[in-house]
GROMACS .gro file of C-alpha atoms in nm:
model
  197
    1MET     CA    1  -0.697  -5.527  -1.075
    2SER     CA    2  -0.557  -5.593  -0.730
    3LEU     CA    3  -0.655  -5.412  -0.413
    4GLN     CA    4  -0.306  -5.269  -0.381
    5THR     CA    5  -0.315  -5.123  -0.734
    6LEU     CA    6  -0.658  -4.977  -0.672
    7THR     CA    7  -0.536  -4.821  -0.346
    8TRP     CA    8  -0.241  -4.658  -0.524
    9ILE     CA    9  -0.469  -4.522  -0.797
   10VAL     CA   10  -0.707  -4.374  -0.537
   11LEU     CA   11  -0.416  -4.218  -0.344
   12LEU     CA   12  -0.273  -4.073  -0.665
   13ALA     CA   13  -0.614  -3.930  -0.763
   14VAL     CA   14  -0.665  -3.778  -0.417
   15THR     CA   15  -0.315  -3.626  -0.427
   16ILE     CA   16  -0.375  -3.477  -0.772
   17PHE     CA   17  -0.712  -3.333  -0.669
   18TRP     CA   18  -0.558  -3.188  -0.353
   19ALA     CA   19  -0.266  -3.037  -0.550
   20VAL     CA   20  -0.498  -2.877  -0.805
   21GLY     CA   21  -0.719  -2.738  -0.528
   22ALA     CA   22  -0.423  -2.604  -0.328
   23TYR     CA   23  -0.266  -2.447  -0.639
   24ASN     CA   24  -0.595  -2.282  -0.737
   25ARG     CA   25  -0.641  -2.151  -0.381
   26LEU     CA   26  -0.293  -1.993  -0.386
   27VAL     CA   27  -0.365  -1.832  -0.723
   28ARG     CA   28  -0.699  -1.700  -0.595
   29LEU     CA   29  -0.539  -1.557  -0.280
   30LYS     CA   30  -0.265  -1.393  -0.486
   31ASN     CA   31  -0.535  -1.233  -0.701
   32VAL     CA   32  -0.712  -1.110  -0.387
   33ILE     CA   33  -0.386  -0.933  -0.293
   34ALA     CA   34  -0.375  -0.772  -0.637
   35ASN     CA   35  -0.735  -0.656  -0.599
   36ALA     CA   36  -0.669  -0.520  -0.250
   37PHE     CA   37  -0.370  -0.325  -0.378
   38GLY     CA   38  -0.589  -0.194  -0.659
   39GLN     CA   39  -0.811  -0.036  -0.393
   40ILE     CA   40  -0.507   0.124  -0.231
   41ASP     CA   41  -0.382   0.238  -0.569
   42VAL     CA   42  -0.705   0.426  -0.639
   43GLN     CA   43  -0.667   0.623  -0.316
   44LEU     CA   44  -0.294   0.677  -0.361
   45LYS     CA   45  -0.354   0.817  -0.710
   46ARG     CA   46  -0.609   1.057  -0.563
   47ARG     CA   47  -0.358   1.153  -0.293
   48TYR     CA   48  -0.077   1.202  -0.546
   49ASP     CA   49  -0.308   1.420  -0.758
   50LEU     CA   50  -0.405   1.636  -0.458
   51ILE     CA   51  -0.051   1.707  -0.342
   52PRO     CA   52   0.061   1.919  -0.643
   53ASN     CA   53  -0.256   2.128  -0.606
   54LEU     CA   54  -0.185   2.180  -0.237
   55VAL     CA   55   0.177   2.275  -0.307
   56GLU     CA   56   0.074   2.512  -0.586
   57ALA     CA   57  -0.183   2.682  -0.363
   58ALA     CA   58   0.071   2.716  -0.082
   59LYS     CA   59   0.345   2.859  -0.310
   60LYS     CA   60   0.211   3.212  -0.304
   61TYR     CA   61   0.232   3.216   0.078
   62LEU     CA   62   0.550   3.015   0.120
   63GLN     CA   63   0.783   3.180  -0.132
   64HIS     CA   64   1.088   3.143   0.093
   65GLU     CA   65   1.003   2.781   0.187
   66ARG     CA   66   1.096   2.648  -0.156
   67ASP     CA   67   1.301   2.359  -0.009
   68THR     CA   68   0.999   2.233   0.185
   69LEU     CA   69   0.774   2.250  -0.121
   70GLU     CA   70   1.033   2.078  -0.340
   71ALA     CA   71   1.082   1.805  -0.078
   72VAL     CA   72   0.709   1.734  -0.085
   73MET     CA   73   0.702   1.706  -0.462
   74THR     CA   74   1.016   1.489  -0.472
   75ALA     CA   75   0.872   1.255  -0.208
   76ARG     CA   76   0.541   1.246  -0.395
   77ASN     CA   77   0.713   1.150  -0.721
   78GLN     CA   78   0.916   0.876  -0.550
   79ALA     CA   79   0.605   0.737  -0.381
   80ARG     CA   80   0.417   0.741  -0.710
   81ALA     CA   81   0.699   0.553  -0.885
   82ALA     CA   82   0.704   0.294  -0.604
   83SER     CA   83   0.327   0.260  -0.629
   84ASP     CA   84   0.356   0.198  -1.003
   85ALA     CA   85   0.610  -0.077  -0.935
   86VAL     CA   86   0.378  -0.248  -0.687
   87ARG     CA   87   0.083  -0.219  -0.925
   88SER     CA   88   0.259  -0.451  -1.168
   89ARG     CA   89   0.369  -0.692  -0.888
   90PRO     CA   90   0.133  -0.653  -0.588
   91ALA     CA   91   0.251  -0.968  -0.411
   92ASN     CA   92   0.624  -0.884  -0.446
   93ALA     CA   93   0.764  -0.828  -0.097
   94GLN     CA   94   1.052  -0.602  -0.209
   95ALA     CA   95   0.826  -0.374  -0.413
   96VAL     CA   96   0.582  -0.342  -0.122
   97THR     CA   97   0.866  -0.262   0.120
   98THR     CA   98   0.996   0.007  -0.118
   99LEU     CA   99   0.648   0.156  -0.142
  100ALA     CA  100   0.611   0.162   0.236
  101ALA     CA  101   0.943   0.347   0.271
  102ALA     CA  102   0.847   0.597   0.000
  103GLU     CA  103   0.509   0.657   0.164
  104GLN     CA  104   0.680   0.720   0.499
  105GLU     CA  105   0.906   0.977   0.335
  106LEU     CA  106   0.604   1.145   0.175
  107ASP     CA  107   0.419   1.151   0.508
  108GLY     CA  108   0.724   1.310   0.671
  109SER     CA  109   0.757   1.580   0.406
  110LEU     CA  110   0.384   1.656   0.423
  111GLY     CA  111   0.414   1.681   0.799
  112ARG     CA  112   0.698   1.934   0.759
  113LEU     CA  113   0.487   2.132   0.509
  114PHE     CA  114   0.195   2.148   0.751
  115ALA     CA  115   0.428   2.243   1.036
  116VAL     CA  116   0.566   2.533   0.829
  117ALA     CA  117   0.212   2.631   0.728
  118GLU     CA  118   0.115   2.671   1.094
  119ALA     CA  119   0.322   2.992   1.104
  120TYR     CA  120   0.118   3.159   0.828
  121PRO     CA  121  -0.233   3.267   0.936
  122GLU     CA  122  -0.320   3.385   0.584
  123LEU     CA  123  -0.233   3.039   0.453
  124LYS     CA  124  -0.457   2.872   0.712
  125ALA     CA  125  -0.739   3.108   0.612
  126ASP     CA  126  -0.716   3.033   0.237
  127GLN     CA  127  -1.033   2.849   0.123
  128THR     CA  128  -0.854   2.642  -0.142
  129ILE     CA  129  -0.593   2.527   0.107
  130ARG     CA  130  -0.861   2.430   0.358
  131GLU     CA  131  -1.058   2.233   0.098
  132LEU     CA  132  -0.748   2.054  -0.030
  133SER     CA  133  -0.644   1.978   0.326
  134GLU     CA  134  -0.986   1.827   0.401
  135GLU     CA  135  -0.973   1.616   0.085
  136LEU     CA  136  -0.623   1.500   0.173
  137THR     CA  137  -0.736   1.404   0.523
  138SER     CA  138  -1.033   1.212   0.381
  139THR     CA  139  -0.805   1.036   0.134
  140GLU     CA  140  -0.560   0.945   0.411
  141ASN     CA  141  -0.844   0.776   0.598
  142LYS     CA  142  -0.944   0.580   0.287
  143VAL     CA  143  -0.583   0.474   0.232
  144THR     CA  144  -0.570   0.348   0.590
  145PHE     CA  145  -0.878   0.129   0.542
  146ALA     CA  146  -0.751   0.003   0.205
  147ARG     CA  147  -0.415  -0.086   0.364
  148GLN     CA  148  -0.596  -0.284   0.630
  149ALA     CA  149  -0.784  -0.484   0.364
  150TYR     CA  150  -0.458  -0.540   0.175
  151ASN     CA  151  -0.280  -0.662   0.488
  152ASP     CA  152  -0.570  -0.898   0.562
  153ALA     CA  153  -0.539  -1.044   0.210
  154VAL     CA  154  -0.161  -1.081   0.252
  155LEU     CA  155  -0.213  -1.257   0.586
  156ASP     CA  156  -0.454  -1.508   0.429
  157TYR     CA  157  -0.216  -1.571   0.140
  158ASN     CA  158   0.092  -1.605   0.360
  159ASN     CA  159  -0.094  -1.844   0.590
  160ALA     CA  160  -0.209  -2.056   0.296
  161GLN     CA  161   0.131  -2.077   0.129
  162GLY     CA  162   0.318  -2.133   0.454
  163GLN     CA  163   0.118  -2.424   0.595
  164PHE     CA  164   0.216  -2.782   0.546
  165PRO     CA  165   0.152  -2.960   0.307
  166ALA     CA  166   0.058  -2.664   0.083
  167LEU     CA  167   0.404  -2.526   0.162
  168LEU     CA  168   0.557  -2.797  -0.057
  169LEU     CA  169   0.338  -2.702  -0.351
  170ALA     CA  170   0.396  -2.329  -0.291
  171ARG     CA  171   0.774  -2.377  -0.300
  172LEU     CA  172   0.751  -2.599  -0.606
  173PHE     CA  173   0.555  -2.335  -0.804
  174GLY     CA  174   0.731  -2.025  -0.665
  175PHE     CA  175   0.459  -1.883  -0.440
  176ALA     CA  176   0.679  -1.667  -0.216
  177PRO     CA  177   0.552  -1.488   0.094
  178SER     CA  178   0.424  -1.136   0.039
  179ALA     CA  179   0.501  -0.833   0.256
  180MET     CA  180   0.243  -0.636   0.447
  181LEU     CA  181   0.219  -0.262   0.411
  182ARG     CA  182   0.343  -0.100   0.726
  183SER     CA  183   0.269   0.267   0.759
  184THR     CA  184   0.498   0.312   1.057
  185GLU     CA  185   0.830   0.172   1.169
  186SER     CA  186   0.913   0.375   1.480
  187ALA     CA  187   0.731   0.537   1.772
  188VAL     CA  188   0.787   0.883   1.621
  189GLU     CA  189   0.625   0.777   1.294
  190ARG     CA  190   0.324   0.640   1.483
  191GLN     CA  191   0.229   0.988   1.595
  192ALA     CA  192  -0.058   1.126   1.391
  193VAL     CA  193   0.016   1.398   1.140
  194ARG     CA  194  -0.175   1.709   1.237
  195ILE     CA  195  -0.332   1.889   0.944
  196GLN     CA  196  -0.457   2.227   1.056
  197LEU     CA  197  -0.475   2.489   0.787
   0.00000   0.00000   0.00000
C-alpha cells in the first residue's frame, strides 16, 4: 500500500469520525432543547390550570366584566394549544414564535384582569383569590427561569449547527436553527405585570 493511499484512508477515517461526532452532538443538543422545553411545559401547565380557578373565583365579584374574563380564558386556551404544538416540536422556530405570541396575549389579558380587579376591594380581600394570585406569581417566576434555561440550550444548539464545518453537516441533515423564547417584544411589554389582589 502506498503512502498516498494510506494518507487518503486516514483522511477519510478522520472525516467519518468527525462527521459522526458532529452529527451526534447536534442530536444531543436538539434533545437538550426538548428537555428544556419540557421544564417550561411543566410550569405552563400549572399556570394554565391555575387561570380557570382564578377566573372562576373572580366571577362572583366581576359579573359585569364578562368580556375581560372571557378574554383571559380565550388567551389561555390559545396559549395552551401553542404550547402543545411546541411540545411535539420543541426545536421548531415557527412553533416557538407562535407560542411566544400566544403567551404575550395571555400576559396582556391577565394584566387587564388584574387592573380591573384593583377596583374591587372585596375581590382583593378574598382568600382564594389571594392564594391563587400568589401561586400564579410563583409559577410566573418558575416559567421565567425555565425560559432562560431553554434559551441557553437553543443558543448552544444554534452555535453548534451554525459553525463551519459543522454547518455543512447540519444543512445536509436538516438541522435548522431554533428560535428563542422571547417574553417581550416592545418596551410596554417589558413592564412588569403588577398582581395585587
